[in-house]
Coordinates of C-alpha atoms and ligand atoms in Angstrom, one line a residue:
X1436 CA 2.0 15.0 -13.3
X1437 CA 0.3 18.0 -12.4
X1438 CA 2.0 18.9 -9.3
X1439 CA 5.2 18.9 -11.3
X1440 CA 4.0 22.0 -14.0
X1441 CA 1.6 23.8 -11.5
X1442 CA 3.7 23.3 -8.1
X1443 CA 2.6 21.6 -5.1
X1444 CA 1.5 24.5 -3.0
X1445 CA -0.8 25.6 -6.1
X1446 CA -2.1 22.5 -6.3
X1447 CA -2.9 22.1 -2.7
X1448 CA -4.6 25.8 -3.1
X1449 CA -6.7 24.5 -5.9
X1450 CA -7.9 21.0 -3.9
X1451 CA -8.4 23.1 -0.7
X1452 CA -12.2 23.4 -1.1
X1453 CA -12.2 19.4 -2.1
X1454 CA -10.4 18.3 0.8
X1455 CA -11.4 20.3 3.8
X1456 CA -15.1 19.0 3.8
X1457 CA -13.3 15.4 3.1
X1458 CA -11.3 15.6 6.6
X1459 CA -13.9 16.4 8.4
X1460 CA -15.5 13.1 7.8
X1461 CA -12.6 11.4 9.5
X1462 CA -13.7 11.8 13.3
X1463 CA -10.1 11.0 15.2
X1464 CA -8.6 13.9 13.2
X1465 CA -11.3 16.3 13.1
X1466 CA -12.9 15.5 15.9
X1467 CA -12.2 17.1 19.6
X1468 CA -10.2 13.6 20.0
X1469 CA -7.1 12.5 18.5
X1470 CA -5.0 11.8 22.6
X1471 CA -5.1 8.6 21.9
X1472 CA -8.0 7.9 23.8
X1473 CA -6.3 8.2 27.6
X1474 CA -4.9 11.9 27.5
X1475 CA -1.4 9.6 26.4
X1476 CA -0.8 12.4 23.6
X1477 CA -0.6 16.0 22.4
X1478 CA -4.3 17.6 21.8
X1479 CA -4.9 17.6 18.0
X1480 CA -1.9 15.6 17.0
X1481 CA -0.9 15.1 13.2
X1482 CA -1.2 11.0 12.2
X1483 CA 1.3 11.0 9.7
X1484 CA 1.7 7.1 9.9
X1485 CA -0.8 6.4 7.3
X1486 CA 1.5 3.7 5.6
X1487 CA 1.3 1.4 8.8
X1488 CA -2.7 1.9 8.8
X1489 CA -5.4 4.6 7.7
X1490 CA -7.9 6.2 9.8
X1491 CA -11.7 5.6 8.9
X1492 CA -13.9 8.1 7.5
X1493 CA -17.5 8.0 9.2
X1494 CA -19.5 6.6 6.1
X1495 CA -17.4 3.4 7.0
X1496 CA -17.8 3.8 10.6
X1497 CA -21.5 4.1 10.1
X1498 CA -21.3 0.9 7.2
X1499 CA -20.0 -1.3 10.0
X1500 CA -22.3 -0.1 12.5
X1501 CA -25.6 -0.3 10.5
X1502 CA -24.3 -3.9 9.3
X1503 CA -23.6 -4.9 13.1
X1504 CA -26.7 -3.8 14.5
X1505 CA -29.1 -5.1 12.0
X1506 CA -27.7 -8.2 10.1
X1507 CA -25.2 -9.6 11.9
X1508 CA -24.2 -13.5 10.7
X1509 CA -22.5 -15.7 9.4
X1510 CA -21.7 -15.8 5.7
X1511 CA -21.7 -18.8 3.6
X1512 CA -23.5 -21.0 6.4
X1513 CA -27.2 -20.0 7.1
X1514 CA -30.3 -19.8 5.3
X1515 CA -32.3 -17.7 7.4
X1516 CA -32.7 -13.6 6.1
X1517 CA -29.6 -12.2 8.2
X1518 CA -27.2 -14.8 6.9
X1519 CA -28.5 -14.5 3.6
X1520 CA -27.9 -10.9 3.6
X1521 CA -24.3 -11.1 4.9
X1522 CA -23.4 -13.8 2.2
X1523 CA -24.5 -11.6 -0.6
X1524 CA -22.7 -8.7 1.2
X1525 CA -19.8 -10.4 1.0
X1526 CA -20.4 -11.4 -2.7
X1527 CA -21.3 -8.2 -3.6
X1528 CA -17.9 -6.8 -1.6
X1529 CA -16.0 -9.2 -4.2
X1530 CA -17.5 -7.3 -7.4
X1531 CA -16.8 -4.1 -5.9
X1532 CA -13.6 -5.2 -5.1
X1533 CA -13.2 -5.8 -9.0
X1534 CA -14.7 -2.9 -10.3
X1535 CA -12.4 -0.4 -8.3
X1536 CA -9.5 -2.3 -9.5
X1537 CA -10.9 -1.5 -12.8
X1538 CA -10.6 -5.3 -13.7
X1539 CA -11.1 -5.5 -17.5
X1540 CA -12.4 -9.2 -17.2
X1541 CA -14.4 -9.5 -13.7
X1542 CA -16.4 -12.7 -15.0
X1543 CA -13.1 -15.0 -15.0
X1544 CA -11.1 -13.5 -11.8
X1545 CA -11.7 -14.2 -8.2
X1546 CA -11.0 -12.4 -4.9
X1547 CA -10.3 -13.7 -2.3
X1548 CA -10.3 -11.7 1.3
X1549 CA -7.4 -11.4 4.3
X1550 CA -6.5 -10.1 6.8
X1551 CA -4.0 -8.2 5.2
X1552 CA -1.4 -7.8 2.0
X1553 CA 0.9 -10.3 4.3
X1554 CA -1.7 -13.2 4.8
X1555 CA -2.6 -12.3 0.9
X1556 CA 0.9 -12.6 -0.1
X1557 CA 1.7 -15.9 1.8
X1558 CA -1.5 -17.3 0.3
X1559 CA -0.6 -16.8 -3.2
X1560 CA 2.9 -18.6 -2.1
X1561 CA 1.3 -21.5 0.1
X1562 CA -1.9 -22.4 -1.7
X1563 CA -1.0 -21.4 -5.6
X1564 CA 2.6 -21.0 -6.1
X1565 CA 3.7 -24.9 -5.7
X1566 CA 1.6 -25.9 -8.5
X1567 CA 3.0 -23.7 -10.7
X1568 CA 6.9 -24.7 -10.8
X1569 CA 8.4 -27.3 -11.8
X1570 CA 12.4 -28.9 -11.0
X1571 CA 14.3 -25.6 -12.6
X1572 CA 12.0 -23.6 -12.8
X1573 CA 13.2 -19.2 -11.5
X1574 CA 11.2 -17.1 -9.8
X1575 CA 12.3 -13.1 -9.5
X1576 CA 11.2 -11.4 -6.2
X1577 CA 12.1 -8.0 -4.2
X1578 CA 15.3 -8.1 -1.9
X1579 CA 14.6 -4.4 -1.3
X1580 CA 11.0 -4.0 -0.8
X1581 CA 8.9 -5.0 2.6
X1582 CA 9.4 -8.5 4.4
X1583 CA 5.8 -9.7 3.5
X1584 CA 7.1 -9.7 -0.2
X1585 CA 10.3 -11.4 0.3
X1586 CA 9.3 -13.9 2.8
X1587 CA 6.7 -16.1 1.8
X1588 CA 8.7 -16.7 -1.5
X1589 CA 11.6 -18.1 0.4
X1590 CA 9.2 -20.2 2.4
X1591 CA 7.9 -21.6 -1.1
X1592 CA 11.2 -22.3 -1.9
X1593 CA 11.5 -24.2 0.9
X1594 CA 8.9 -26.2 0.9
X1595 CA 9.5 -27.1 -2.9
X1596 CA 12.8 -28.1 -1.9
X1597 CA 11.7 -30.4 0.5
X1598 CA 9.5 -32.0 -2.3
X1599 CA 12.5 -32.2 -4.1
X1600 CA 11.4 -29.6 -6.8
X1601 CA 14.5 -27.4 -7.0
X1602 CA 13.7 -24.1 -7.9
X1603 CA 15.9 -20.8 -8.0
X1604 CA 15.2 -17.3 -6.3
X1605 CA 16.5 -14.6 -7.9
X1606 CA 16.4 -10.8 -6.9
X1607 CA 14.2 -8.4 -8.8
X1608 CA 17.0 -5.8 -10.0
X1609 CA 16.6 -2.4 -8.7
X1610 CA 18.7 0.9 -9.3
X1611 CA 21.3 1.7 -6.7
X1612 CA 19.4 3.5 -3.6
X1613 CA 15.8 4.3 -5.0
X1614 CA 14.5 1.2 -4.9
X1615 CA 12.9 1.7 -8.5
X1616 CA 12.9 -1.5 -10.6
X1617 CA 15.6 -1.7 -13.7
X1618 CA 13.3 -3.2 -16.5
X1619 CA 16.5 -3.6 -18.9
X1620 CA 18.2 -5.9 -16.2
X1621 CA 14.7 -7.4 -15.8
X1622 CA 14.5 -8.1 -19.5
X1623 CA 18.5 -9.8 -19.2
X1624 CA 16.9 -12.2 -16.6
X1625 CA 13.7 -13.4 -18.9
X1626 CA 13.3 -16.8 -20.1
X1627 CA 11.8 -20.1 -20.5
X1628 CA 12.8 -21.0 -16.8
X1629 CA 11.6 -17.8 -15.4
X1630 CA 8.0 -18.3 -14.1
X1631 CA 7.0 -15.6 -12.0
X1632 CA 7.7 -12.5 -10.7
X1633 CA 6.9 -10.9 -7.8
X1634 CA 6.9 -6.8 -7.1
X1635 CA 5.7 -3.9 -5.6
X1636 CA 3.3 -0.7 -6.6
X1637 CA 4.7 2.0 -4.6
X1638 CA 7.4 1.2 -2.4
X1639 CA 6.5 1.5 1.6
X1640 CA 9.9 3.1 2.2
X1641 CA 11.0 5.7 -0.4
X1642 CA 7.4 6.2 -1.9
X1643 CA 8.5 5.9 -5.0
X1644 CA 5.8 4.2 -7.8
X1645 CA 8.2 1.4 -8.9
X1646 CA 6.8 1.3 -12.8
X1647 CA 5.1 -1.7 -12.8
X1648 CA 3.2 -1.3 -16.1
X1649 CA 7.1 -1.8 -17.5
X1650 CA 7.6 -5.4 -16.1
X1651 CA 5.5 -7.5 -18.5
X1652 CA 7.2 -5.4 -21.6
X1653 CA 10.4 -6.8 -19.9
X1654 CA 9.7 -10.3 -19.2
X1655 CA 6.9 -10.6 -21.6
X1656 CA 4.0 -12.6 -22.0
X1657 CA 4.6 -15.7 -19.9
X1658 CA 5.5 -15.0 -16.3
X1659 CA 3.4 -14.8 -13.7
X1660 CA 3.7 -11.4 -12.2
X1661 CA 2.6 -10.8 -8.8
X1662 CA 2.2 -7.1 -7.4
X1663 CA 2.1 -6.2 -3.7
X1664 CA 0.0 -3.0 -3.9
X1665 CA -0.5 -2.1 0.0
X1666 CA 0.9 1.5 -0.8
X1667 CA -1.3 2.1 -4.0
X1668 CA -4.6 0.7 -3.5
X1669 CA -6.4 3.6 -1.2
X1670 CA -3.7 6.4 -2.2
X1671 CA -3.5 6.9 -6.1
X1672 CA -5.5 5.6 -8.9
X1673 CA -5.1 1.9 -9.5
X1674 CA -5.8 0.1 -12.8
X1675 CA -5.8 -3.6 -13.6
X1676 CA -6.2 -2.3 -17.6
X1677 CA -2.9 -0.8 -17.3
X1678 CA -1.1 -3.1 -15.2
X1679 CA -1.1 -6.4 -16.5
X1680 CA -0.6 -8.5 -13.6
X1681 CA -2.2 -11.9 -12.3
X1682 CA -2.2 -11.0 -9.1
X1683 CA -3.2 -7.9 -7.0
X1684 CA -2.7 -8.1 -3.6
X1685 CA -3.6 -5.2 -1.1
X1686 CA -4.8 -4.3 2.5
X1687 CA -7.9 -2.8 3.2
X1688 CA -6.6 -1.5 6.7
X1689 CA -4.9 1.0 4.6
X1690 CA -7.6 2.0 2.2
X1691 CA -9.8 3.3 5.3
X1692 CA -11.6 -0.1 5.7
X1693 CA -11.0 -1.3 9.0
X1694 CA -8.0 -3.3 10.4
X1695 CA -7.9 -6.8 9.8
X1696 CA -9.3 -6.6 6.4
X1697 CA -7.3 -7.0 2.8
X1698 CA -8.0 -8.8 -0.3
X1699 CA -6.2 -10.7 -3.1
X1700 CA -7.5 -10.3 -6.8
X1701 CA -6.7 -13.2 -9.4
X1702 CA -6.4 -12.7 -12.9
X1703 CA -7.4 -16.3 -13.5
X1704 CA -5.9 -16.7 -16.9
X1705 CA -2.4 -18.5 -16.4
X1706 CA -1.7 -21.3 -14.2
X1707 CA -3.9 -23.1 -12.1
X1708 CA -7.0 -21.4 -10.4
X1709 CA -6.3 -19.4 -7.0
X1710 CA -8.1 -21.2 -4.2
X1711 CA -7.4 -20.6 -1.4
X1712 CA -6.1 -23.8 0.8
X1713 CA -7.6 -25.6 3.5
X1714 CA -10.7 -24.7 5.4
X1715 CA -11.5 -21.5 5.6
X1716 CA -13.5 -20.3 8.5
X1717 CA -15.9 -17.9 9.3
X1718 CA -14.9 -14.6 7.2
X1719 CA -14.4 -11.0 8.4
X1720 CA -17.8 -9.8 7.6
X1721 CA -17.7 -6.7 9.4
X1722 CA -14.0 -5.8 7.9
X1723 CA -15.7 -7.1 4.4
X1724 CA -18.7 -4.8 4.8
X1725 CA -16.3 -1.9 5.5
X1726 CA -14.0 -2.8 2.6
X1727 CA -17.0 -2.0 0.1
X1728 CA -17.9 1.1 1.9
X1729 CA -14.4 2.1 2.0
X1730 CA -13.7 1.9 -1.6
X1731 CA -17.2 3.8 -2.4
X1732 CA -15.9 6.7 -0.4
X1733 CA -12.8 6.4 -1.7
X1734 CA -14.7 6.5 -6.0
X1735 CA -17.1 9.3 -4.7
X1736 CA -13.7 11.5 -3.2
X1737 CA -11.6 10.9 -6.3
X1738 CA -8.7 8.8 -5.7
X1739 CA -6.8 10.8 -8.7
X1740 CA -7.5 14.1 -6.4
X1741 CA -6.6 11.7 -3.2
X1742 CA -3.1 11.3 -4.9
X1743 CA -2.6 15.0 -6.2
X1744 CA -3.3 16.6 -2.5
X1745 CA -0.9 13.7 -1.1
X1746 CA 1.6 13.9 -3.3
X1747 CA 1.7 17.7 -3.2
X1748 CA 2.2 17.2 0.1
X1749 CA 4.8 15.0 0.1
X1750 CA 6.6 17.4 -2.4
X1751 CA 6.3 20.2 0.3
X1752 CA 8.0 18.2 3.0
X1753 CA 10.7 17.1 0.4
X1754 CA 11.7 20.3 -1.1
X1755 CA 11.7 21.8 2.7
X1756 CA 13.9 19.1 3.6
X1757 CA 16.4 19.1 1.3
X1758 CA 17.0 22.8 2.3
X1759 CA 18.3 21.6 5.4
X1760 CA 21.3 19.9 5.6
X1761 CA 21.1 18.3 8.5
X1762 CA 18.8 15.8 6.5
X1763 CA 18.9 13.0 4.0
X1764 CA 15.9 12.3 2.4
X1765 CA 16.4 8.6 1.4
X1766 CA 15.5 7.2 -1.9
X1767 CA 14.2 9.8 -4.9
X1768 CA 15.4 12.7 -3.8
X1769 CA 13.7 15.1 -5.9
X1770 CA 9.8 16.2 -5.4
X1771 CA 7.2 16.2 -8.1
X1772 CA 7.8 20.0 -8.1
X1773 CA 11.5 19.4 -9.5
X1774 CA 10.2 16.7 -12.3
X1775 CA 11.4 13.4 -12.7
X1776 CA 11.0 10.9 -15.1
X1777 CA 12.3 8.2 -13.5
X1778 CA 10.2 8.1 -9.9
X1779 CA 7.0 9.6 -8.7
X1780 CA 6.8 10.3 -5.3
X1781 CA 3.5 9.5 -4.1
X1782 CA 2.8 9.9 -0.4
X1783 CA 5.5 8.3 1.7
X1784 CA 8.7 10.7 2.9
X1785 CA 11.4 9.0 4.5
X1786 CA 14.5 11.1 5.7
X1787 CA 17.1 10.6 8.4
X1788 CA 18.8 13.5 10.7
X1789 CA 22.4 12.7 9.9
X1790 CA 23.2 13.0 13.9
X1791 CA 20.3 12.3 15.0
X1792 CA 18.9 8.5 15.5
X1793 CA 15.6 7.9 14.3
X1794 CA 13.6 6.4 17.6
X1795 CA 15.2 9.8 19.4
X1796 CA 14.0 11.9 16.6
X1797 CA 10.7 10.4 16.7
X1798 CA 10.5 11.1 20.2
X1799 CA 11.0 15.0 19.9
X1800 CA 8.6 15.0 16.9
X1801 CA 6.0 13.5 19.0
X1802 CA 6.7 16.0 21.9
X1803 CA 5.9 18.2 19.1
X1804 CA 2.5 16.6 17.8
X1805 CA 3.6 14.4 15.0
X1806 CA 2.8 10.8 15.0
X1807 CA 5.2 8.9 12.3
X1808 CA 7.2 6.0 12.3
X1809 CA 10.7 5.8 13.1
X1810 CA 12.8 2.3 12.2
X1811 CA 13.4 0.2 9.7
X1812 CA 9.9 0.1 8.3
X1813 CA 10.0 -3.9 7.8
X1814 CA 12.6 -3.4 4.7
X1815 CA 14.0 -6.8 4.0
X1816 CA 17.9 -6.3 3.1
X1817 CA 19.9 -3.8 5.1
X1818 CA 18.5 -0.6 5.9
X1819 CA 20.3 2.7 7.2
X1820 CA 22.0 2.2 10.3
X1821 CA 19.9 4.1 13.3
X1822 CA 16.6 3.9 11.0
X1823 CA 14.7 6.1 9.6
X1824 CA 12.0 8.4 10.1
X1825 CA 8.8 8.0 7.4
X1826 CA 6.2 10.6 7.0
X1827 CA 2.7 8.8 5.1
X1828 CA -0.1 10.8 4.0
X1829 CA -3.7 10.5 3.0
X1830 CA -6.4 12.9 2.5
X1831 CA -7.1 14.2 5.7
X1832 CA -3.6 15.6 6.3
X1833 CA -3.0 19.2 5.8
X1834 CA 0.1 21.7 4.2
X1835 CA -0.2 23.2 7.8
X1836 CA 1.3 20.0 9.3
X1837 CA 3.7 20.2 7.0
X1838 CA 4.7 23.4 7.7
X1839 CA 4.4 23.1 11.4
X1840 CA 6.6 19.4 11.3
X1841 CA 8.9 21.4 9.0
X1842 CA 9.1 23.8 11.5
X1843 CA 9.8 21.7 14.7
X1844 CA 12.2 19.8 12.4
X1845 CA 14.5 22.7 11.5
X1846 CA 14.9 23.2 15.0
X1847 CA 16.9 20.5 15.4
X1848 CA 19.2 21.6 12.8
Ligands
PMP2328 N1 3.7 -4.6 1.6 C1 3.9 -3.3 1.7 C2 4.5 -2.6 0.6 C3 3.6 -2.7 2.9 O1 3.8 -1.4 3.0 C4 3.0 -3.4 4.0 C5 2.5 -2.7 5.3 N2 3.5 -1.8 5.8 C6 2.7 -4.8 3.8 C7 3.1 -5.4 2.6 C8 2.1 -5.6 4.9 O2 0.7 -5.3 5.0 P1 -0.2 -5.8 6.2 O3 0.5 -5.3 7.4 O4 -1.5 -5.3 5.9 O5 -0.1 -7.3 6.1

């Protein structure tokens, strides 16, 4: 953890000349826009939302546009040069898929495309799930984490039962108010019965990196672990080799490709194939094409440095805020700067003002310029009452927003 020996604002120093020629390819933040298109904001206001959805860089932009205006077709369908072209674009967007997941054994998975980590999600539950379990059969999931990981298990359950398969859902432990996983509970839970597991990379709320790579040690070699990585893919270095997962299920919407676009990666070596049910329709070629140019910018900036400068950001806001004591950061409360073994905060910050509500706080922040997201963040289970207010980062936010949001914040104190 480099941020935790060197310090965040030295490390931000160091990745300055990195990342300043990197925001400048992201044309709503650099650009002379960024007022949301109708004067309805602040001139040059700070996106710190990038959680919900990341802005596109222009290589991506220009990806989509070049694809658009001179091989727009169908894929799959055709035979003519134009559809030819978009079906090997899309076959060619799986492989790349692959090799940025660092997938150890490309010839023998499969990805599959979506809209997003919820429609990925609910297809590994509809379309692959079922023909794994059997009467009696457990499946562990996250009571904690965001809806789209919570839900379509329930809804699997469901449907099982109707079948008259009986199968048990039973919640992934987690520690006490950080959300990270307890792999010695996890281990007390493993068994013949237990068939699957489903988790998440870096939670959406406290940003914590929920030590994944620990699970399989805990339940060992036969579940099926599934991992929701919406908050890694994009933001930090993400490798199959050192996950051991089946599944890796992720949005592209927040890995700078555009909206509407995610994908699901299969292992392909336990349990039945993944194919996806039903008919499926025409395909997102435009969001595909994107996807692959978003994940070569994403290689060619360094998605180790992407993590550094956002986590050194993160670590700025964190260690400001827990100066004041008007505020509660929620989850780990310590920054990389303070070490900890136990969490890593990557680039999510979510606090409360303890008089404060979080929709009224959000309010003044955007008065001030700061675009971030203020209730309860999708979080299945109980969050704080009021909500919270999250901060998300990526690589074309700055240690001057920090300061400044810092700044407006302490005058509420
Ligand atoms: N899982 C996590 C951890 C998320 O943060 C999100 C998005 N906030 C989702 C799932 C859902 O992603 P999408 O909106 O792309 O379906």
């Amino acid at each position: 953890m480099a941020a935790a020996t060197r310090g965040p604002r030295r490390e931000l120093a160091e990745l300055g000349a990195w990342q300043r020629p990197l925001r400048a390819q992201f044309p709503i933040v650099a650009g002379a826009g960024g007022d949301g298109g109708d004067g309805s904001g602040p001139p040059r206001a700070a996106y710190l939302d990038s959680a919900a959805t990341a802005q596109k860089p222009q290589p991506v932009l220009d990806a989509v546009t070049a694809y658009l205006t001179t091989a727009n077709a169908n894929a799959g369908r055709g035979s003519y040069p134009w559809a030819n072209h978009t079906t090997a674009r899309v076959e060619a967007a799986r492989e790349r898929v692959k090799a940025f997941l660092g997938d150890p054994d490309p010839r023998r998975s499969s990805v599959h495309f979506t809209g997003g980590t919820s429609e990925g999600l609910r297809a590994v539950a509809r379309d692959w799930l079922p023909g794994l379990l059997a009467d009696g059969d457990e499946i562990v999931v996250p009571f904690g984490d965001h809806r789209a990981n919570l839900d379509p298990w329930l809804e699997a359950r469901d449907l099982l039962a109707r079948q008259g398969v009986g199968i048990s859902v039973r919640a992934l432990p987690c520690q006490e108010g950080s959300g990270d996983y307890d792999p010695a509970a996890l281990a007390a839970m493993a068994g013949p019965r237990l068939r699957f597991v489903a988790a998440t990379h870096v939670h959406h709320v406290y940003g914590a990196d929920m030590n994944v790579h620990r699970i399989r040690e805990a339940v060992g070699p036969d579940p099926v672990i599934c991992l929701d990585a919406a908050q890694s893919v994009g933001h930090q270095p993400v490798s199959l080799a050192g996950l051991d997962v089946d599944f890796l299920v992720f949005s592209g919407h927040k890995a700078l490709a555009l909206p509407g676009t995610g994908a699901v990666w299969a292992r392909g070596a336990r349990g039945p194939a993944f194919v996806p049910g039903g008919w499926q329709g025409t395909p997102n070629t435009a969001g595909i094409v994107s996807l692959a140019a978003a994940l070569d910018w994403l290689d060619a900036a360094g998605t180790d440095r992407i993590g550094r400068w956002t986590s050194a950001l993160a670590s700025v806001l964190t260690d400001g805020l827990s100066r004041m004591p008007a505020y509660e950061v929620l989850g780990c409360r310590t920054s990389l700067a303070a070490d900890t073994a136990v969490q890593r905060r990557g680039s999510i910050v979510t606090f409360r003002h303890r008089a404060i509500g979080s929709q009224d706080l959000g309010f003044v922040l955007f008065s001030h310029g700061f675009m971030v997201r203020c209730d309860d963040h999708c979080q299945a289970g109980p969050g704080p009452e009021g909500g919270s207010v999250r901060v998300s980062l990526h690589v074309y936010n700055t240690l001057e927003e920090m300061e400044n949001l810092l700044t407006a914040l302490a005058t509420l104190q």
